[in-house]
C-alpha cells in the first residue's frame, strides 16, 4: 500500500517554537498544557522534566521557572506570576502576541475593541485582557453587534485560527455602520495550509489517518474534512491503528494537527507499514 | 392628475449650505460652477452677482472674494489662491472636507492611501491632492490593486457618492491581503435617500419627471432608476415640459437631483398643472 503524507501537516511555527523553548527549559513547569497534544506533553515531562500545573495557585515555592504556553494567558495572570518569585519563560506564539499588543495599544488610543473569536478560548481570554478599558466585544457573528452601540472609532482583531471569510462579515458590518474601522488581519494561515492539503490528499486517497489529540480543535477539523472524501480515522497513538481498516486500500493518506510532533507521525507510519 | 413628490429629493446638506454661503457673499466669484445646476448658477449671478470663473488664471485684480465650490479643489490650487490677494470663502461640503483631512493626516502618519472613486472627478482630484506622499492609489475595483504592492499599513477613503457595497469589495480585498487596513466610511447617504425614494415612487407612478442639470451625474442616476419602472423624463426647466406626455396618466411622480433648487421644482409642478 502506498503511504502519502499531506503537503502540509503537523506543527505550526508557534508550536515548534514552544516545544524548542520547553526542551531548553529543563525542570520548568508550564501554566496549563503547553500545546494540545498529550503524548508530546508526556515526552516533555519524561525527557526534560517539564511538567504542567493547572493553575496559578499550584505554583509553589519549589517551582523556579514557569513557561507561558502558546495560547498566552490573561494579563492579570501574568502579573500575578510576576509577583511570585519565578523566572517567566514566554512561549506565547508571536502570532497571538500581536493581537494582544494591538488590543492594548488601540484601547489606550481610545478605540472600542471588537474581537472576532470564541470568548471561552484561552487565546481570546488572553487577548481581551489586554484592553485598558472595558469596551471590548468578543463576537462570532455580526448579529451579536446589532444591539450594541459602539463609539465611532473601532479597532478589530481576529482569533488566529478563524476563517477570513467569516472575519469579513464582521468587518463589513462595522464599516457599513461606523465612521472609522481599523482592521488588523491577525489570522494565521498555518491552520488553513494543513486543511487545504488534507482536502487535496483525501480526494486521492482510499483511507486517511489523521494524527492528533482528541481535544485539539484543529485536528478535529482536519478529520472532518478528510471524512467528507474518504474513509478516515482520527488517532492519538499507534495502538489505535487497526489492520482491518487497510484491507483492499491502495493509497493511505496521512495528516496531523498543529500540535502533533513529527516523531509521532513517523511512529504511526511504521505501525501502518507493519500491519499492511 | 395626481402629482406626488418623492419622499426625499433635491438639495443635499452640502449644496444647501453652499447656496446659502453664495447668497451671503454678494459680488464674489466661484472657482468653477458652485453646483451642477445651470439655472441655480444663473439665479445666483442675477440676484447676488455671484459669477463663476473657469480657472485660477481668470481671477484678475478686480476680484476680491472667491468661493471654493462644494466638490473642493486641489490643495495646490488653494495655495495659489491664497497667494492672490483675495478673501477665500470655503463652500466645500463638510462631507468632502473629511476625506481631504483624513488623507492628509494618514499620509503624514506613513499610511499608503487607497481612494475608492473616479480619478477624473473634481472631488477626488481634491481629496488625493492632500496626501503628503505619492503612495496614493485611486481605484474603482479591486482588480486595479492586484498589480500594486502596498505597504503593510493602508488607509482607505471613498468618494462621497459611491455605493457601500462596491466600497466593501475594495476593503475586503485589502483586509485579505494586508496587515492593517484603516477604513474610513466617507460615503454620504443623501444621494441614496433620493435614489431609494425615486425607486419607490416610480413603481407607483405612471410617469416620472426628474428635474436637474443634464451634466449632473446624480440626476442622471435618478432618471435611470425611474425609467426602469415607468415612462420618465429628465428636464432642466419648465420649457421642456410637453403636455402630450401626461395623456392618460393618473399619477405623476416628481424628483430632483442634489443640485436642483426647490424654486425650480415648484415652477415645474405649476407648469405640469397648467398643461394637464
Coordinates of C-alpha atoms in Angstrom, one line a residue:
Chain A
X1 CA 0.0 0.0 0.0
X2 CA 1.2 3.5 -0.8
X3 CA 1.5 5.8 2.1
X4 CA 1.4 9.6 1.3
X5 CA 1.8 12.5 3.7
X6 CA -0.2 15.6 3.1
X7 CA 1.8 18.5 1.5
X8 CA 1.4 20.4 4.8
X9 CA 0.7 18.9 8.2
X10 CA 1.7 18.9 11.8
X11 CA 3.5 21.6 13.9
X12 CA 2.9 25.2 13.0
X13 CA 5.6 27.8 13.6
X14 CA 4.3 28.8 17.1
X15 CA 4.1 25.2 18.4
X16 CA 7.5 24.3 17.0
X17 CA 9.0 27.3 18.8
X18 CA 7.2 26.5 22.1
X19 CA 8.4 22.9 22.1
X20 CA 12.0 24.1 21.4
X21 CA 11.6 26.6 24.3
X22 CA 10.4 23.8 26.6
X23 CA 13.2 21.5 25.6
X24 CA 15.7 24.1 26.5
X25 CA 14.0 24.9 29.9
X26 CA 14.6 21.7 31.9
X27 CA 12.7 21.4 35.2
X28 CA 10.4 24.3 34.3
X29 CA 6.6 24.0 34.6
X30 CA 4.1 25.2 32.1
X31 CA 0.9 27.0 33.2
X32 CA -1.7 24.8 31.6
X33 CA -0.7 22.3 28.9
X34 CA 1.9 23.8 26.6
X35 CA 0.2 22.6 23.4
X36 CA -2.9 20.4 22.7
X37 CA -1.1 17.0 22.4
X38 CA -1.0 14.7 25.4
X39 CA 1.8 12.5 24.0
X40 CA 4.1 15.4 23.4
X41 CA 3.3 16.8 26.9
X42 CA 4.2 13.3 28.3
X43 CA 7.5 13.3 26.3
X44 CA 8.5 16.8 27.6
X45 CA 7.8 15.6 31.1
X46 CA 9.8 12.4 30.7
X47 CA 12.8 13.7 28.8
X48 CA 13.1 17.3 30.1
X49 CA 11.1 17.2 33.4
X50 CA 8.9 19.9 32.0
X51 CA 5.5 19.3 33.7
X52 CA 2.4 21.4 33.8
X53 CA 0.4 22.9 36.6
X54 CA -3.3 23.6 36.2
X55 CA -3.5 27.0 37.9
X56 CA -1.5 29.8 39.5
X57 CA -2.4 28.5 42.9
X58 CA -0.4 25.3 42.2
X59 CA 2.8 27.2 41.6
X60 CA 4.5 26.5 44.9
X61 CA 7.8 27.6 46.3
X62 CA 9.7 24.7 44.8
X63 CA 9.0 25.9 41.3
X64 CA 11.6 28.2 39.9
X65 CA 10.7 28.6 36.2
X66 CA 7.3 28.9 34.6
X67 CA 6.6 28.6 30.8
X68 CA 3.7 30.6 29.4
X69 CA 2.0 28.4 26.8
X70 CA 1.4 29.1 23.1
X71 CA -2.1 30.5 23.6
X72 CA -0.9 33.1 26.0
X73 CA -2.5 33.9 29.3
X74 CA -4.6 36.8 30.6
X75 CA -2.6 39.9 31.6
X76 CA -3.6 39.7 35.3
X77 CA -2.4 36.1 35.5
X78 CA 0.9 37.3 34.0
X79 CA 1.1 40.0 36.6
X80 CA 0.3 37.5 39.4
X81 CA 3.0 35.3 38.0
X82 CA 5.5 38.2 38.2
X83 CA 4.7 38.6 41.9
X84 CA 5.8 35.1 42.5
X85 CA 9.5 34.5 42.8
X86 CA 9.8 32.7 39.5
X87 CA 11.6 33.1 36.1
X88 CA 8.9 33.6 33.4
X89 CA 9.7 32.0 30.0
X90 CA 7.3 33.2 27.4
X91 CA 6.3 30.7 24.8
X92 CA 3.2 32.6 23.6
X93 CA 3.0 32.3 19.8
X94 CA 4.2 35.6 18.2
X95 CA 1.0 35.5 16.1
X96 CA -1.0 35.5 19.3
X97 CA 1.2 38.2 21.0
X98 CA 0.4 40.5 18.1
X99 CA -3.4 40.9 18.8
X100 CA -2.6 41.2 22.5
X101 CA -0.3 44.2 21.7
X102 CA -2.8 45.7 19.2
X103 CA -5.7 45.5 21.8
X104 CA -3.5 47.2 24.4
X105 CA -2.4 50.0 22.1
X106 CA -5.7 50.6 20.4
X107 CA -7.7 50.6 23.7
X108 CA -5.1 53.1 25.0
X109 CA -5.8 55.3 22.0
X110 CA -9.5 55.3 22.8
X111 CA -10.7 52.8 20.2
X112 CA -13.6 50.4 21.1
X113 CA -12.3 46.9 20.6
X114 CA -14.1 44.2 18.6
X115 CA -12.6 40.7 18.7
X116 CA -13.8 38.0 16.3
X117 CA -13.4 34.8 18.2
X118 CA -14.6 32.4 20.9
X119 CA -14.7 34.1 24.3
X120 CA -14.1 30.8 26.0
X121 CA -10.9 30.0 24.1
X122 CA -7.7 30.6 26.1
X123 CA -6.2 32.7 23.3
X124 CA -9.1 35.1 23.3
X125 CA -9.3 35.3 27.1
X126 CA -5.6 36.4 26.9
X127 CA -6.1 38.9 24.0
X128 CA -9.2 40.6 25.5
X129 CA -7.5 41.0 28.9
X130 CA -5.0 43.5 27.3
X131 CA -7.6 46.2 26.8
X132 CA -7.1 49.1 29.2
X133 CA -10.9 49.8 29.2
X134 CA -14.0 47.6 29.2
X135 CA -15.4 48.5 25.7
X136 CA -14.3 45.1 24.4
X137 CA -16.7 43.0 22.5
X138 CA -16.0 39.4 21.6
X139 CA -18.3 38.1 18.8
X140 CA -18.6 35.2 16.4
X141 CA -21.1 36.8 14.0
X142 CA -22.3 40.3 13.0
X143 CA -25.8 39.9 14.6
X144 CA -24.1 39.9 18.0
X145 CA -23.2 43.5 17.3
X146 CA -26.6 44.7 16.3
X147 CA -27.7 45.6 19.8
X148 CA -24.5 47.3 20.8
X149 CA -23.9 51.0 20.1
X150 CA -20.2 51.3 19.7
X151 CA -18.2 54.6 19.6
X152 CA -17.2 56.0 16.2
X153 CA -13.7 54.6 16.2
X154 CA -13.3 50.9 16.3
X155 CA -10.3 48.5 16.2
X156 CA -10.9 44.9 15.2
X157 CA -8.7 41.8 15.6
X158 CA -9.4 38.1 14.9
X159 CA -8.6 34.9 16.7
X160 CA -5.6 33.5 14.8
X161 CA -7.3 30.3 13.7
X162 CA -10.5 31.8 12.3
X163 CA -11.5 31.9 8.6
X164 CA -11.0 35.2 6.7
X165 CA -14.4 35.0 5.0
X166 CA -16.1 34.9 8.4
X167 CA -13.9 37.8 9.6
X168 CA -15.0 39.9 6.6
X169 CA -18.7 39.5 7.7
X170 CA -17.8 41.2 10.9
X171 CA -15.7 44.0 9.3
X172 CA -18.3 44.6 6.6
X173 CA -21.0 45.2 9.2
X174 CA -18.7 47.6 11.1
X175 CA -17.6 49.5 8.1
X176 CA -21.3 50.0 7.0
X177 CA -22.3 51.3 10.4
X178 CA -19.4 53.3 11.8
X179 CA -17.0 56.1 10.7
X180 CA -13.6 54.5 11.3
X181 CA -12.9 50.8 11.5
X182 CA -9.3 49.9 11.9
X183 CA -9.0 46.3 10.8
X184 CA -6.0 44.2 11.8
X185 CA -5.7 40.9 9.9
X186 CA -4.3 38.7 12.7
X187 CA -5.4 35.4 11.1
X188 CA -2.6 32.8 10.8
X189 CA -2.6 30.8 7.6
X190 CA -0.9 27.7 9.1
X191 CA -4.2 26.0 10.0
X192 CA -5.6 26.5 6.5
X193 CA -2.5 25.2 4.8
X194 CA -2.9 21.9 6.7
X195 CA -6.7 21.9 5.8
X196 CA -6.1 22.6 2.1
X197 CA -3.5 19.8 2.0
X198 CA -6.0 17.3 3.7
X199 CA -8.7 18.3 1.3
X200 CA -6.5 17.6 -1.7
X201 CA -5.0 14.3 -0.4
X202 CA -8.3 12.9 0.8
X203 CA -9.7 13.1 -2.7
X204 CA -6.9 10.9 -4.0
X205 CA -6.6 8.5 -1.0
X206 CA -8.7 5.5 -0.2
X207 CA -8.2 6.0 3.5
X208 CA -6.9 8.9 5.6
X209 CA -5.2 8.7 9.0
X210 CA -5.4 12.0 10.9
X211 CA -3.0 12.1 13.9
X212 CA -3.6 14.4 16.9
X213 CA -5.0 15.0 20.3
X214 CA -8.7 14.4 20.6
X215 CA -9.0 17.7 22.5
X216 CA -7.4 19.6 19.6
X217 CA -9.9 21.5 17.6
X218 CA -7.7 22.0 14.6
X219 CA -7.1 18.2 14.5
X220 CA -10.8 17.5 14.5
X221 CA -11.3 20.0 11.7
X222 CA -8.7 18.0 9.6
X223 CA -10.6 14.8 10.4
X224 CA -14.0 16.4 9.4
X225 CA -12.6 17.5 6.0
X226 CA -11.0 14.1 5.3
X227 CA -14.0 12.0 6.0
X228 CA -16.1 14.0 3.5
X229 CA -13.9 12.5 0.8
X230 CA -12.9 9.0 2.0
X231 CA -12.9 6.6 5.0
X232 CA -11.0 8.4 7.7
X233 CA -9.7 7.8 11.2
X234 CA -8.5 10.1 14.0
X235 CA -5.9 8.5 16.1
X236 CA -3.8 9.7 19.1
X237 CA -1.2 7.0 19.0
X238 CA -0.1 3.8 17.2
X239 CA -2.1 1.5 19.5
X240 CA -5.3 2.6 17.8
X241 CA -4.2 1.5 14.4
X242 CA -6.4 -1.4 13.2
X243 CA -5.2 -3.5 10.4
X244 CA -8.7 -4.2 9.1
X245 CA -9.0 -0.6 8.1
X246 CA -6.5 -1.1 5.3
X247 CA -7.9 -4.1 3.6
X248 CA -8.4 -3.5 -0.2
X249 CA -7.0 0.0 0.1
X250 CA -4.5 1.3 -2.4
X251 CA -3.5 4.7 -1.1
X252 CA -3.3 5.7 2.6
X253 CA -3.1 9.5 3.3
X254 CA -1.5 10.9 6.4
X255 CA -2.0 14.2 8.1
X256 CA -1.5 15.6 11.6
X257 CA -2.8 18.5 13.7
X258 CA -0.7 21.6 14.5
X259 CA 0.2 20.2 17.9
X260 CA 1.3 16.7 16.6
X261 CA 5.0 16.1 16.7
X262 CA 6.8 14.6 13.8
X263 CA 8.2 11.6 15.8
X264 CA 4.6 10.5 16.5
X265 CA 3.8 10.8 12.7
X266 CA 6.7 8.6 11.9
X267 CA 5.8 6.0 14.6
X268 CA 2.3 5.7 13.2
X269 CA 3.6 5.3 9.6
X270 CA 5.9 2.5 10.8
X271 CA 2.9 0.8 12.5
X272 CA 0.8 1.0 9.4
X273 CA 3.6 -0.5 7.3
X274 CA 3.9 -3.3 9.9
X275 CA 0.2 -4.3 9.7
X276 CA -0.3 -3.9 6.0
Chain B
X1 CA -53.9 64.2 -12.4
X2 CA -52.3 63.5 -9.1
X3 CA -48.8 64.9 -8.6
X4 CA -46.6 63.3 -6.0
X5 CA -43.2 64.4 -4.8
X6 CA -40.6 61.7 -3.9
X7 CA -40.1 61.3 -0.1
X8 CA -36.6 62.6 -0.5
X9 CA -35.3 64.7 -3.4
X10 CA -33.3 67.8 -4.3
X11 CA -30.7 69.7 -2.4
X12 CA -28.4 67.7 -0.1
X13 CA -26.9 69.3 3.0
X14 CA -23.7 70.4 1.3
X15 CA -25.5 72.0 -1.6
X16 CA -28.0 73.8 0.6
X17 CA -25.1 75.2 2.7
X18 CA -23.1 76.2 -0.4
X19 CA -26.0 78.1 -1.9
X20 CA -26.6 79.9 1.4
X21 CA -22.9 80.8 1.5
X22 CA -23.1 82.2 -2.0
X23 CA -26.3 84.2 -1.2
X24 CA -24.5 85.9 1.6
X25 CA -21.3 86.6 -0.4
X26 CA -22.5 89.2 -2.9
X27 CA -20.1 90.1 -5.8
X28 CA -17.9 87.1 -5.0
X29 CA -16.8 84.6 -7.8
X30 CA -16.8 80.9 -7.6
X31 CA -13.9 78.9 -8.9
X32 CA -15.7 76.5 -11.3
X33 CA -19.5 76.2 -11.1
X34 CA -20.6 76.2 -7.4
X35 CA -23.0 73.2 -8.0
X36 CA -24.1 71.2 -11.0
X37 CA -27.3 73.2 -11.9
X38 CA -27.1 75.9 -14.6
X39 CA -30.4 77.6 -13.6
X40 CA -29.4 78.0 -10.0
X41 CA -25.9 79.3 -11.1
X42 CA -27.8 81.8 -13.3
X43 CA -30.0 82.9 -10.4
X44 CA -27.0 83.4 -8.1
X45 CA -25.4 85.5 -10.8
X46 CA -28.5 87.6 -11.4
X47 CA -29.7 88.1 -7.8
X48 CA -26.3 88.2 -5.9
X49 CA -23.8 88.9 -8.7
X50 CA -22.0 85.7 -7.8
X51 CA -20.5 84.5 -11.0
X52 CA -18.0 81.8 -11.8
X53 CA -14.6 81.8 -13.4
X54 CA -13.2 78.7 -15.1
X55 CA -9.7 78.7 -13.8
X56 CA -7.3 80.4 -11.4
X57 CA -5.8 82.4 -14.3
X58 CA -9.1 84.2 -14.8
X59 CA -9.1 85.6 -11.3
X60 CA -7.9 89.1 -12.0
X61 CA -7.2 92.0 -9.8
X62 CA -10.8 93.2 -9.7
X63 CA -11.9 90.1 -7.9
X64 CA -11.9 90.4 -4.1
X65 CA -13.7 87.3 -2.9
X66 CA -13.5 83.7 -4.2
X67 CA -15.9 80.9 -3.2
X68 CA -14.5 77.3 -3.2
X69 CA -17.2 75.1 -4.6
X70 CA -18.9 72.1 -2.9
X71 CA -16.6 69.5 -4.5
X72 CA -13.5 71.2 -3.1
X73 CA -10.3 72.0 -5.1
X74 CA -6.8 70.5 -5.1
X75 CA -4.6 71.7 -2.3
X76 CA -2.1 73.4 -4.7
X77 CA -4.9 75.4 -6.3
X78 CA -6.0 76.5 -2.8
X79 CA -2.4 77.6 -2.1
X80 CA -2.2 79.5 -5.4
X81 CA -5.5 81.1 -4.4
X82 CA -4.0 82.2 -1.1
X83 CA -1.1 83.9 -2.9
X84 CA -3.6 86.1 -4.8
X85 CA -4.9 89.0 -2.8
X86 CA -8.4 87.6 -2.3
X87 CA -10.7 86.6 0.5
X88 CA -11.3 82.8 0.3
X89 CA -14.8 81.6 1.2
X90 CA -14.9 77.9 1.6
X91 CA -18.1 76.2 0.5
X92 CA -16.5 72.8 0.3
X93 CA -19.1 70.3 1.5
X94 CA -18.1 69.1 5.0
X95 CA -18.5 65.5 3.9
X96 CA -15.9 66.1 1.2
X97 CA -13.6 68.0 3.6
X98 CA -13.5 65.0 5.8
X99 CA -11.7 62.6 3.4
X100 CA -9.3 65.5 2.5
X101 CA -8.4 65.8 6.1
X102 CA -8.1 62.0 6.6
X103 CA -5.8 61.7 3.5
X104 CA -3.6 64.5 4.8
X105 CA -3.4 63.0 8.4
X106 CA -3.0 59.4 7.3
X107 CA -0.3 60.1 4.7
X108 CA 1.5 62.1 7.3
X109 CA 1.4 59.1 9.6
X110 CA 3.0 57.0 6.9
X111 CA -0.1 55.1 5.7
X112 CA -0.4 54.2 2.0
X113 CA -3.6 55.8 0.7
X114 CA -6.3 54.0 -1.3
X115 CA -9.2 56.1 -2.6
X116 CA -12.3 54.4 -4.0
X117 CA -13.6 56.7 -6.7
X118 CA -13.2 58.3 -10.1
X119 CA -9.8 59.9 -10.5
X120 CA -11.3 62.4 -13.0
X121 CA -14.0 63.7 -10.7
X122 CA -13.2 67.1 -9.1
X123 CA -14.0 65.8 -5.6
X124 CA -11.3 63.0 -6.0
X125 CA -8.8 65.4 -7.6
X126 CA -9.2 67.5 -4.5
X127 CA -9.1 64.6 -2.0
X128 CA -6.0 62.9 -3.5
X129 CA -4.1 66.2 -3.6
X130 CA -4.0 66.2 0.2
X131 CA -1.6 63.3 0.5
X132 CA 1.9 64.4 1.7
X133 CA 3.5 61.5 -0.2
X134 CA 2.8 59.9 -3.6
X135 CA 1.7 56.4 -2.5
X136 CA -2.0 57.3 -3.3
X137 CA -4.0 54.9 -5.4
X138 CA -7.4 55.9 -6.8
X139 CA -9.3 52.8 -7.9
X140 CA -12.8 51.8 -8.9
X141 CA -12.5 48.0 -8.4
X142 CA -10.2 45.6 -6.5
X143 CA -8.5 44.2 -9.6
X144 CA -6.8 47.5 -10.1
X145 CA -5.0 46.8 -6.8
X146 CA -3.7 43.4 -7.9
X147 CA -0.6 44.6 -9.5
X148 CA 0.3 47.0 -6.8
X149 CA 2.4 46.0 -3.8
X150 CA 1.3 48.3 -1.0
X151 CA 3.0 48.8 2.4
X152 CA 1.6 46.9 5.4
X153 CA -0.4 49.9 6.7
X154 CA -3.1 51.3 4.5
X155 CA -5.8 53.9 5.0
X156 CA -8.9 53.9 2.7
X157 CA -11.5 56.5 1.9
X158 CA -14.3 56.6 -0.6
X159 CA -15.8 59.2 -2.9
X160 CA -18.9 60.6 -1.0
X161 CA -21.4 59.5 -3.7
X162 CA -20.2 55.8 -4.1
X163 CA -22.2 52.7 -3.1
X164 CA -21.2 51.0 0.2
X165 CA -21.4 47.5 -1.5
X166 CA -18.8 48.5 -4.0
X167 CA -16.6 50.1 -1.3
X168 CA -16.7 46.8 0.7
X169 CA -15.2 44.9 -2.4
X170 CA -12.2 47.2 -2.1
X171 CA -11.8 46.9 1.6
X172 CA -12.3 43.1 1.6
X173 CA -9.5 42.8 -0.9
X174 CA -7.2 44.9 1.2
X175 CA -8.1 43.2 4.5
X176 CA -7.4 39.8 3.0
X177 CA -4.0 40.9 1.7
X178 CA -2.6 43.3 4.2
X179 CA -1.9 43.5 8.0
X180 CA -3.6 46.8 8.8
X181 CA -6.4 48.4 6.9
X182 CA -7.8 51.6 8.4
X183 CA -11.2 52.0 6.7
X184 CA -13.0 55.4 6.9
X185 CA -16.6 55.3 5.8
X186 CA -16.8 58.7 4.0
X187 CA -19.9 57.8 1.9
X188 CA -22.7 60.3 2.2
X189 CA -26.2 58.8 2.3
X190 CA -28.1 61.8 0.8
X191 CA -27.7 60.5 -2.8
X192 CA -29.1 57.1 -1.8
X193 CA -32.0 58.5 0.1
X194 CA -33.1 60.3 -3.1
X195 CA -32.5 57.2 -5.2
X196 CA -34.5 55.0 -2.8
X197 CA -37.3 57.5 -2.9
X198 CA -37.4 57.5 -6.7
X199 CA -37.3 53.7 -6.8
X200 CA -40.4 53.6 -4.6
X201 CA -42.4 56.4 -6.3
X202 CA -41.7 55.2 -9.8
X203 CA -43.3 51.9 -9.1
X204 CA -46.5 53.6 -8.2
X205 CA -46.4 56.5 -10.7
X206 CA -47.5 56.3 -14.4
X207 CA -44.9 59.0 -15.4
X208 CA -41.9 60.4 -13.6
X209 CA -40.4 63.9 -14.1
X210 CA -36.8 64.1 -12.9
X211 CA -35.6 67.7 -12.6
X212 CA -31.9 68.6 -12.8
X213 CA -28.8 69.6 -14.7
X214 CA -28.0 67.3 -17.6
X215 CA -24.4 67.4 -16.5
X216 CA -25.3 66.2 -13.0
X217 CA -24.4 62.6 -12.5
X218 CA -26.7 62.1 -9.5
X219 CA -29.6 63.5 -11.5
X220 CA -28.9 61.1 -14.4
X221 CA -28.8 58.2 -11.9
X222 CA -32.3 59.2 -10.6
X223 CA -33.6 59.3 -14.2
X224 CA -32.1 55.8 -14.9
X225 CA -33.8 54.3 -11.9
X226 CA -37.1 55.9 -12.7
X227 CA -37.3 54.8 -16.3
X228 CA -36.8 51.2 -15.3
X229 CA -40.3 51.4 -13.7
X230 CA -42.3 53.9 -15.8
X231 CA -42.2 56.4 -18.6
X232 CA -39.7 59.0 -17.4
X233 CA -38.3 62.4 -18.5
X234 CA -35.3 64.4 -17.4
X235 CA -35.8 68.1 -17.6
X236 CA -33.7 71.1 -16.8
X237 CA -36.5 73.7 -16.9
X238 CA -40.3 74.1 -17.4
X239 CA -40.0 74.9 -21.1
X240 CA -39.2 71.3 -21.7
X241 CA -42.5 70.1 -20.3
X242 CA -44.7 68.6 -23.1
X243 CA -48.4 68.2 -22.4
X244 CA -48.6 65.0 -24.6
X245 CA -46.5 63.1 -22.0
X246 CA -49.4 63.3 -19.5
X247 CA -52.2 61.9 -21.7
X248 CA -54.0 59.0 -20.0
X249 CA -51.7 59.3 -17.0
X250 CA -53.1 59.1 -13.4
X251 CA -50.1 59.7 -11.2
X252 CA -47.1 61.9 -12.0
X253 CA -44.1 61.5 -9.7
X254 CA -41.5 64.2 -9.2
X255 CA -37.9 64.0 -8.1
X256 CA -34.9 66.3 -8.4
X257 CA -31.1 66.0 -8.3
X258 CA -29.0 67.1 -5.3
X259 CA -28.2 70.4 -7.1
X260 CA -31.8 71.2 -8.0
X261 CA -33.3 74.1 -6.1
X262 CA -36.8 73.9 -4.6
X263 CA -38.0 77.0 -6.5
X264 CA -37.3 75.2 -9.8
X265 CA -39.2 72.1 -8.6
X266 CA -42.2 74.3 -7.7
X267 CA -42.0 76.1 -11.1
X268 CA -42.2 72.8 -12.9
X269 CA -45.1 71.5 -10.8
X270 CA -47.0 74.7 -11.7
X271 CA -46.3 74.1 -15.4
X272 CA -47.5 70.5 -15.2
X273 CA -50.7 71.6 -13.5
X274 CA -51.2 74.2 -16.2
X275 CA -50.9 71.8 -19.1
X276 CA -52.9 68.9 -17.7

